[in-house]
mmCIF file of C-alpha atoms in Angstrom:
data_model
loop_
_atom_site.group_PDB
_atom_site.id
_atom_site.type_symbol
_atom_site.label_atom_id
_atom_site.label_comp_id
_atom_site.label_asym_id
_atom_site.label_seq_id
_atom_site.Cartn_x
_atom_site.Cartn_y
_atom_site.Cartn_z
ATOM 1 C CA HIS A 1449 -22.552 18.235 -28.908
ATOM 2 C CA VAL A 1450 -21.371 19.881 -25.903
ATOM 3 C CA LEU A 1451 -25.429 19.571 -24.306
ATOM 4 C CA ALA A 1452 -24.588 15.886 -25.156
ATOM 5 C CA VAL A 1453 -21.769 15.564 -23.109
ATOM 6 C CA ILE A 1454 -23.048 17.999 -19.617
ATOM 7 C CA ASP A 1455 -26.545 15.531 -20.266
ATOM 8 C CA ASP A 1456 -23.788 12.870 -20.208
ATOM 9 C CA ALA A 1457 -22.369 13.836 -17.210
ATOM 10 C CA LEU A 1458 -25.313 14.744 -15.216
ATOM 11 C CA ASP A 1459 -27.069 11.004 -16.049
ATOM 12 C CA HIS A 1460 -23.543 9.799 -14.169
ATOM 13 C CA LEU A 1461 -23.497 12.049 -11.485
ATOM 14 C CA ASP A 1462 -27.287 10.959 -10.995
ATOM 15 C CA GLU A 1463 -26.206 7.550 -10.687
ATOM 16 C CA LEU A 1464 -23.262 8.207 -8.364
ATOM 17 C CA THR A 1465 -26.136 10.051 -5.600
ATOM 18 C CA LYS A 1466 -28.119 6.152 -5.877
ATOM 19 C CA GLU A 1467 -25.664 4.367 -5.152
ATOM 20 C CA SER A 1468 -24.980 3.185 -2.027
ATOM 21 C CA PHE A 1469 -21.993 3.643 0.837
ATOM 22 C CA ILE A 1470 -19.625 1.014 1.388
ATOM 23 C CA ASP A 1471 -19.492 1.299 4.957
ATOM 24 C CA ALA A 1472 -23.536 2.038 5.452
ATOM 25 C CA ASP A 1473 -23.874 -0.417 8.020
ATOM 26 C CA GLY A 1474 -20.275 0.272 9.098
ATOM 27 C CA GLN A 1475 -19.244 1.363 13.156
ATOM 28 C CA GLN A 1476 -16.529 3.006 14.252
ATOM 29 C CA ILE A 1477 -14.379 0.758 15.586
ATOM 30 C CA GLU A 1478 -10.831 1.185 17.686
ATOM 31 C CA ILE A 1479 -8.984 -1.532 17.894
ATOM 32 C CA ALA A 1480 -6.509 -3.142 20.420
ATOM 33 C CA HIS A 1481 -4.460 -5.509 17.693
ATOM 34 C CA TYR A 1482 -3.613 -5.210 14.760
ATOM 35 C CA ASP A 1483 -2.935 -9.160 12.977
ATOM 36 C CA ILE A 1484 -4.444 -9.701 9.501
ATOM 37 C CA GLU A 1485 -6.621 -12.127 8.410
ATOM 38 C CA PHE A 1486 -7.916 -13.844 5.477
ATOM 39 C CA ARG A 1487 -10.407 -16.455 5.969
ATOM 40 C CA ASN A 1488 -10.937 -18.693 2.343
ATOM 41 C CA VAL A 1489 -11.712 -15.344 0.800
ATOM 42 C CA ASP A 1490 -13.161 -15.281 -3.271
ATOM 43 C CA PHE A 1491 -12.850 -12.008 -5.072
ATOM 44 C CA SER A 1492 -13.812 -10.997 -8.617
ATOM 45 C CA TYR A 1493 -13.569 -7.860 -10.958
ATOM 46 C CA GLY A 1494 -15.708 -6.571 -13.134
ATOM 47 C CA GLU A 1495 -19.721 -7.350 -14.069
ATOM 48 C CA GLY A 1496 -21.452 -10.520 -16.045
ATOM 49 C CA LYS A 1497 -19.992 -12.624 -18.352
ATOM 50 C CA GLU A 1498 -17.256 -9.933 -17.882
ATOM 51 C CA ARG A 1499 -16.469 -10.585 -14.039
ATOM 52 C CA LYS A 1500 -13.304 -12.633 -13.664
ATOM 53 C CA GLN A 1501 -12.129 -14.989 -10.305
ATOM 54 C CA VAL A 1502 -8.942 -12.586 -9.367
ATOM 55 C CA LEU A 1503 -8.160 -14.703 -5.973
ATOM 56 C CA HIS A 1504 -9.737 -18.774 -4.966
ATOM 57 C CA ASN A 1505 -10.136 -19.718 -1.389
ATOM 58 C CA VAL A 1506 -6.877 -17.471 -0.437
ATOM 59 C CA ASN A 1507 -6.167 -18.164 3.647
ATOM 60 C CA LEU A 1508 -3.721 -15.848 5.374
ATOM 61 C CA LYS A 1509 -2.675 -15.214 8.525
ATOM 62 C CA ILE A 1510 -0.558 -11.722 9.267
ATOM 63 C CA PRO A 1511 0.641 -11.961 13.497
ATOM 64 C CA GLU A 1512 0.765 -7.818 13.964
ATOM 65 C CA TYR A 1513 4.132 -6.370 14.635
ATOM 66 C CA SER A 1514 5.196 -8.600 11.843
ATOM 67 C CA VAL A 1515 6.491 -8.268 8.187
ATOM 68 C CA THR A 1516 5.752 -10.119 5.682
ATOM 69 C CA ALA A 1517 6.589 -10.111 1.844
ATOM 70 C CA ILE A 1518 4.155 -10.795 -0.259
ATOM 71 C CA VAL A 1519 5.677 -12.345 -4.228
ATOM 72 C CA GLY A 1520 4.795 -13.827 -7.349
ATOM 73 C CA PRO A 1521 4.318 -12.517 -11.354
ATOM 74 C CA SER A 1522 2.362 -9.709 -12.307
ATOM 75 C CA GLY A 1523 -1.286 -9.930 -12.285
ATOM 76 C CA SER A 1524 -0.716 -13.150 -9.848
ATOM 77 C CA GLY A 1525 -3.403 -10.777 -6.683
ATOM 78 C CA LYS A 1526 -0.723 -9.430 -4.763
ATOM 79 C CA SER A 1527 -2.054 -6.290 -5.043
ATOM 80 C CA THR A 1528 -5.962 -6.999 -4.532
ATOM 81 C CA ILE A 1529 -5.057 -8.991 -1.688
ATOM 82 C CA CYS A 1530 -3.551 -5.608 -0.426
ATOM 83 C CA ASN A 1531 -6.685 -3.786 -1.596
ATOM 84 C CA LEU A 1532 -8.540 -6.403 -0.063
ATOM 85 C CA ILE A 1533 -7.173 -5.191 3.573
ATOM 86 C CA ALA A 1534 -7.858 -1.615 3.335
ATOM 87 C CA ARG A 1535 -11.512 -2.536 1.913
ATOM 88 C CA PHE A 1536 -11.096 -0.342 -1.666
ATOM 89 C CA TYR A 1537 -12.914 -3.678 -2.609
ATOM 90 C CA ASP A 1538 -15.323 -6.139 -0.270
ATOM 91 C CA ALA A 1539 -14.684 -10.028 -0.961
ATOM 92 C CA ASP A 1540 -16.568 -12.247 -2.569
ATOM 93 C CA SER A 1541 -16.586 -14.667 -0.194
ATOM 94 C CA GLY A 1542 -15.250 -15.128 2.946
ATOM 95 C CA SER A 1543 -13.798 -12.561 5.577
ATOM 96 C CA VAL A 1544 -10.858 -10.020 5.504
ATOM 97 C CA ARG A 1545 -10.306 -10.050 9.425
ATOM 98 C CA VAL A 1546 -7.733 -7.088 10.925
ATOM 99 C CA GLY A 1547 -7.267 -6.729 14.832
ATOM 100 C CA GLY A 1548 -9.984 -9.734 15.152
ATOM 101 C CA HIS A 1549 -13.153 -7.454 13.499
ATOM 102 C CA ASP A 1550 -13.863 -8.379 9.905
ATOM 103 C CA VAL A 1551 -13.453 -5.463 7.979
ATOM 104 C CA LYS A 1552 -17.051 -4.757 6.688
ATOM 105 C CA GLU A 1553 -18.015 -3.775 10.806
ATOM 106 C CA PHE A 1554 -15.405 -0.466 10.299
ATOM 107 C CA THR A 1555 -16.563 2.876 8.653
ATOM 108 C CA CYS A 1556 -14.001 3.430 6.178
ATOM 109 C CA ASP A 1557 -12.439 6.074 8.420
ATOM 110 C CA SER A 1558 -12.381 3.868 11.460
ATOM 111 C CA LEU A 1559 -10.680 0.902 9.012
ATOM 112 C CA LEU A 1560 -8.304 3.695 7.177
ATOM 113 C CA SER A 1561 -7.240 5.243 10.281
ATOM 114 C CA ASN A 1562 -4.818 1.904 11.087
ATOM 115 C CA ILE A 1563 -3.421 1.719 7.411
ATOM 116 C CA SER A 1564 -0.771 3.735 6.212
ATOM 117 C CA MET A 1565 -0.024 2.709 2.123
ATOM 118 C CA VAL A 1566 2.902 3.596 0.102
ATOM 119 C CA PHE A 1567 3.062 2.655 -3.657
ATOM 120 C CA GLN A 1568 5.550 2.802 -6.540
ATOM 121 C CA ASN A 1569 3.102 5.202 -8.007
ATOM 122 C CA VAL A 1570 2.933 8.266 -5.578
ATOM 123 C CA TYR A 1571 0.139 10.340 -6.281
ATOM 124 C CA LEU A 1572 0.512 14.172 -4.720
ATOM 125 C CA PHE A 1573 -1.627 16.885 -4.756
ATOM 126 C CA HIS A 1574 -2.172 19.993 -6.674
ATOM 127 C CA ASP A 1575 -1.137 22.430 -3.483
ATOM 128 C CA THR A 1576 1.403 23.130 -1.032
ATOM 129 C CA VAL A 1577 4.048 20.876 0.164
ATOM 130 C CA ARG A 1578 2.956 21.327 3.965
ATOM 131 C CA ASN A 1579 -0.106 20.406 2.732
ATOM 132 C CA ASN A 1580 0.456 17.352 1.219
ATOM 133 C CA ILE A 1581 2.451 16.139 4.049
ATOM 134 C CA CYS A 1582 -0.159 16.419 6.363
ATOM 135 C CA PHE A 1583 -3.197 15.316 4.409
ATOM 136 C CA GLY A 1584 -2.658 11.838 6.962
ATOM 137 C CA LYS A 1585 -2.741 14.195 10.202
ATOM 138 C CA PRO A 1586 -4.518 17.668 9.172
ATOM 139 C CA ASP A 1587 -3.416 18.883 13.064
ATOM 140 C CA ALA A 1588 -0.271 18.610 12.879
ATOM 141 C CA THR A 1589 1.722 20.626 14.597
ATOM 142 C CA GLU A 1590 4.905 22.544 12.294
ATOM 143 C CA VAL A 1591 7.603 20.415 14.886
ATOM 144 C CA GLU A 1592 5.904 17.041 13.547
ATOM 145 C CA MET A 1593 5.350 18.214 10.394
ATOM 146 C CA VAL A 1594 9.372 19.188 10.598
ATOM 147 C CA GLU A 1595 10.166 15.550 12.252
ATOM 148 C CA ALA A 1596 8.067 13.478 9.744
ATOM 149 C CA ALA A 1597 9.530 14.822 6.929
ATOM 150 C CA LYS A 1598 13.214 14.503 8.845
ATOM 151 C CA LYS A 1599 12.583 10.799 9.212
ATOM 152 C CA ALA A 1600 11.602 10.294 5.403
ATOM 153 C CA CYS A 1601 15.463 12.382 4.697
ATOM 154 C CA CYS A 1602 13.255 14.823 2.645
ATOM 155 C CA HIS A 1603 13.738 17.957 4.451
ATOM 156 C CA ASP A 1604 16.510 19.318 2.893
ATOM 157 C CA PHE A 1605 15.547 19.566 -0.336
ATOM 158 C CA ILE A 1606 12.143 21.308 0.844
ATOM 159 C CA MET A 1607 14.041 23.975 2.351
ATOM 160 C CA ALA A 1608 15.591 24.434 -1.272
ATOM 161 C CA LEU A 1609 12.561 25.202 -2.880
ATOM 162 C CA PRO A 1610 11.484 28.635 -3.672
ATOM 163 C CA GLU A 1611 9.176 28.565 -0.883
ATOM 164 C CA GLY A 1612 9.873 25.618 1.576
ATOM 165 C CA TYR A 1613 7.360 23.928 2.700
ATOM 166 C CA ASP A 1614 4.844 26.382 1.838
ATOM 167 C CA THR A 1615 5.739 26.012 -2.415
ATOM 168 C CA VAL A 1616 2.491 24.618 -4.240
ATOM 169 C CA ILE A 1617 3.875 21.280 -6.027
ATOM 170 C CA GLU A 1618 1.301 20.845 -9.398
ATOM 171 C CA GLY A 1619 0.821 17.165 -8.772
ATOM 172 C CA GLY A 1620 4.785 16.465 -8.051
ATOM 173 C CA GLY A 1621 5.497 18.038 -11.323
ATOM 174 C CA SER A 1622 8.318 19.965 -10.756
ATOM 175 C CA LEU A 1623 9.805 17.361 -7.973
ATOM 176 C CA SER A 1624 11.610 13.719 -9.132
ATOM 177 C CA GLY A 1625 10.785 10.464 -8.129
ATOM 178 C CA GLY A 1626 12.481 9.856 -5.530
ATOM 179 C CA GLU A 1627 11.823 13.411 -3.842
ATOM 180 C CA LYS A 1628 7.618 12.258 -4.785
ATOM 181 C CA GLN A 1629 8.148 9.272 -2.743
ATOM 182 C CA ARG A 1630 9.609 10.852 0.128
ATOM 183 C CA ILE A 1631 7.092 13.473 0.788
ATOM 184 C CA SER A 1632 4.321 10.511 0.666
ATOM 185 C CA ILE A 1633 6.539 8.547 3.626
ATOM 186 C CA ALA A 1634 6.458 11.852 5.591
ATOM 187 C CA ARG A 1635 2.993 12.060 5.223
ATOM 188 C CA ALA A 1636 2.379 7.974 6.162
ATOM 189 C CA ILE A 1637 5.358 8.411 9.020
ATOM 190 C CA LEU A 1638 3.018 11.828 10.208
ATOM 191 C CA LYS A 1639 -0.057 9.838 10.604
ATOM 192 C CA ASP A 1640 1.517 6.754 12.346
ATOM 193 C CA ALA A 1641 -0.622 3.840 11.614
ATOM 194 C CA PRO A 1642 -0.293 0.742 13.259
ATOM 195 C CA ILE A 1643 -0.678 -0.821 9.850
ATOM 196 C CA ILE A 1644 1.455 -0.026 6.565
ATOM 197 C CA ILE A 1645 1.088 -1.805 3.358
ATOM 198 C CA LEU A 1646 4.141 -1.152 0.638
ATOM 199 C CA ASP A 1647 3.749 -1.514 -3.201
ATOM 200 C CA GLU A 1648 8.569 -1.671 -2.716
ATOM 201 C CA ALA A 1649 8.651 1.712 -3.192
ATOM 202 C CA THR A 1650 12.477 1.543 -4.737
ATOM 203 C CA ALA A 1651 11.412 -0.429 -7.422
ATOM 204 C CA SER A 1652 11.533 1.950 -9.837
ATOM 205 C CA VAL A 1653 13.977 4.724 -8.499
ATOM 206 C CA ASP A 1654 17.291 5.953 -9.278
ATOM 207 C CA PRO A 1655 20.216 4.538 -7.534
ATOM 208 C CA GLU A 1656 20.783 7.952 -6.346
ATOM 209 C CA ASN A 1657 17.372 7.969 -4.477
ATOM 210 C CA GLU A 1658 17.188 4.340 -3.352
ATOM 211 C CA HIS A 1659 19.418 4.063 0.159
ATOM 212 C CA LEU A 1660 17.155 8.053 1.151
ATOM 213 C CA ILE A 1661 14.306 5.849 0.394
ATOM 214 C CA GLN A 1662 15.547 2.528 2.263
ATOM 215 C CA ALA A 1663 15.791 5.193 4.853
ATOM 216 C CA ALA A 1664 12.712 6.993 5.282
ATOM 217 C CA ILE A 1665 11.114 3.763 4.672
ATOM 218 C CA SER A 1666 13.318 2.306 8.049
ATOM 219 C CA GLU A 1667 11.807 5.179 9.952
ATOM 220 C CA LEU A 1668 8.181 4.305 8.822
ATOM 221 C CA THR A 1669 8.232 0.791 9.569
ATOM 222 C CA LYS A 1670 9.537 0.750 12.854
ATOM 223 C CA GLY A 1671 7.413 -1.002 15.574
ATOM 224 C CA LYS A 1672 4.693 -2.239 12.711
ATOM 225 C CA THR A 1673 2.926 -4.569 11.484
ATOM 226 C CA ILE A 1674 3.710 -4.456 7.506
ATOM 227 C CA VAL A 1675 2.652 -6.242 4.708
ATOM 228 C CA THR A 1676 4.596 -5.517 1.283
ATOM 229 C CA ILE A 1677 4.938 -6.301 -2.459
ATOM 230 C CA ALA A 1678 8.155 -6.968 -2.328
ATOM 231 C CA HIS A 1679 10.443 -7.200 -5.449
ATOM 232 C CA ARG A 1680 14.210 -6.719 -4.137
ATOM 233 C CA LEU A 1681 15.923 -10.151 -2.502
ATOM 234 C CA ALA A 1682 17.309 -7.642 0.509
ATOM 235 C CA THR A 1683 13.342 -7.156 1.284
ATOM 236 C CA ILE A 1684 12.308 -10.273 0.746
ATOM 237 C CA GLU A 1685 14.950 -12.504 2.768
ATOM 238 C CA GLN A 1686 14.433 -10.178 6.032
ATOM 239 C CA ALA A 1687 10.767 -10.892 6.571
ATOM 240 C CA ASP A 1688 9.285 -12.788 8.978
ATOM 241 C CA GLN A 1689 7.404 -14.902 6.013
ATOM 242 C CA ILE A 1690 6.414 -14.626 2.436
ATOM 243 C CA LEU A 1691 3.348 -15.849 1.005
ATOM 244 C CA VAL A 1692 3.859 -17.164 -2.752
ATOM 245 C CA VAL A 1693 0.775 -15.836 -4.873
ATOM 246 C CA ASP A 1694 0.269 -17.182 -8.333
ATOM 247 C CA ASP A 1695 -2.736 -17.175 -10.301
ATOM 248 C CA GLY A 1696 -5.266 -15.868 -6.879
ATOM 249 C CA GLN A 1697 -3.731 -18.544 -4.359
ATOM 250 C CA ILE A 1698 -1.376 -18.501 -2.157
ATOM 251 C CA ILE A 1699 1.033 -21.506 -3.537
ATOM 252 C CA GLN A 1700 3.692 -21.345 -0.831
ATOM 253 C CA ARG A 1701 4.895 -19.698 2.449
ATOM 254 C CA GLY A 1702 7.206 -20.066 4.983
ATOM 255 C CA THR A 1703 11.032 -17.834 5.422
ATOM 256 C CA HIS A 1704 12.977 -17.142 2.853
ATOM 257 C CA LYS A 1705 15.435 -19.951 4.220
ATOM 258 C CA GLU A 1706 13.226 -22.552 3.986
ATOM 259 C CA LEU A 1707 11.764 -22.030 1.020
ATOM 260 C CA VAL A 1708 14.977 -21.325 -1.163
ATOM 261 C CA ALA A 1709 15.941 -25.235 -0.092
ATOM 262 C CA VAL A 1710 12.822 -26.447 -1.858
ATOM 263 C CA PRO A 1711 11.663 -26.320 -5.552
ATOM 264 C CA GLY A 1712 8.948 -24.128 -6.412
ATOM 265 C CA LYS A 1713 8.001 -20.802 -7.570
ATOM 266 C CA TYR A 1714 9.767 -19.396 -4.952
ATOM 267 C CA LYS A 1715 13.000 -20.347 -6.144
ATOM 268 C CA ASP A 1716 12.573 -19.668 -9.606
ATOM 269 C CA PHE A 1717 11.882 -16.876 -8.577
ATOM 270 C CA VAL A 1718 15.190 -16.345 -6.387
ATOM 271 C CA ASP A 1719 17.491 -17.449 -8.797
ATOM 272 C CA ILE A 1720 16.345 -14.772 -11.587
ATOM 273 C CA ARG A 1721 16.515 -12.216 -8.993
ATOM 274 C CA SER A 1722 20.140 -13.036 -8.274
ATOM 275 C CA GLN A 1723 20.872 -13.179 -11.861
ATOM 276 C CA SER A 1724 19.185 -9.126 -12.912
ATOM 277 C CA GLU A 1725 20.689 -7.914 -9.422
ATOM 278 C CA GLY A 1726 24.344 -8.906 -9.546
ATOM 279 C CA TRP A 1727 24.931 -7.539 -13.165
ATOM 280 C CA LYS A 1728 27.030 -4.918 -13.946
ATOM 281 C CA ILE A 1729 28.009 -2.964 -16.565
ATOM 282 C CA GLY A 1730 32.096 -3.961 -18.029
#
C-alpha cells in the first residue's frame, strides 16, 4: 500500500515537471503607471464538461491612486477578478492590463512586484516573526522592518512574545486572528507595492482588533491604487468607484451616492447592510 502511494506521488511529480511555466514568454517590465483595465474578459474554471464560466465579458477601468470597491453576492466573481489582476489564472479571452501592459507580457515576479494582497484568511509561515514580515522584502533593514510593524500596530505585541521578532510561530497558531492579520499587513507595508488588493481584513475579526487593523490598513493604502472586495459600508461609502458584480458580470458601477439613489442590487445590498450593522443586543 505504501509503495502504491509513493508511486502515485511520483507520477504526479512527473506530470508537474512536464508542465510549462505560465510566464515562460514573460519579460521583466517596469511600469510607470498603476492603472488596471479589463477588456472583454471571459474566464472559466475546470476542464471539459466540468468547465464553468465565472466571468462574462467583463470590462472595467481602475485609475491609478484610486479606491475601487467590488461588491456582490458570494460566488459572483469578485475574488476571480482580483486573482486575474495578479495572474493567478489567465483569462479565457480578452485582456487584463496593468500599467498599460497585458499581464501576459510580464514575468510573474515583475508583475507581482507591483502588487500586495491582504486577505481575510492569513497564511503565516512556520518561521520567525521577522522572516514572516520580511518575506515581501528579504533585504529589509532592521529599522525598516520595525517601522513597518509599528505602522501595522503589531510592534507592541511582538515585543511581548518570548523572543520578540525571533519568536517562531507555527503557522500563526499561537496568535489571535487579529494579530496574524496585522503581521500580514506589516509584510505588505514593508513591500511597499503601488497596487493593493484587499479582501476586507476586518470582516471576521473581533471589535477589539478591528480598530487596530483599520489603522494598519490606513497606513498600508496611503497613495496606492486600491482594489478591495468590500463588506462593510464604511469602506464602500468612501470608494472612488463601486463595481457591483453578479453572476460573473458587472451590473452596476458608480459612487455610493449615485448607486444608492437608484433601485437595484446595490441599494438592496446597502439596505441589508445598514440593518445588520445597526443591530444591537438590548
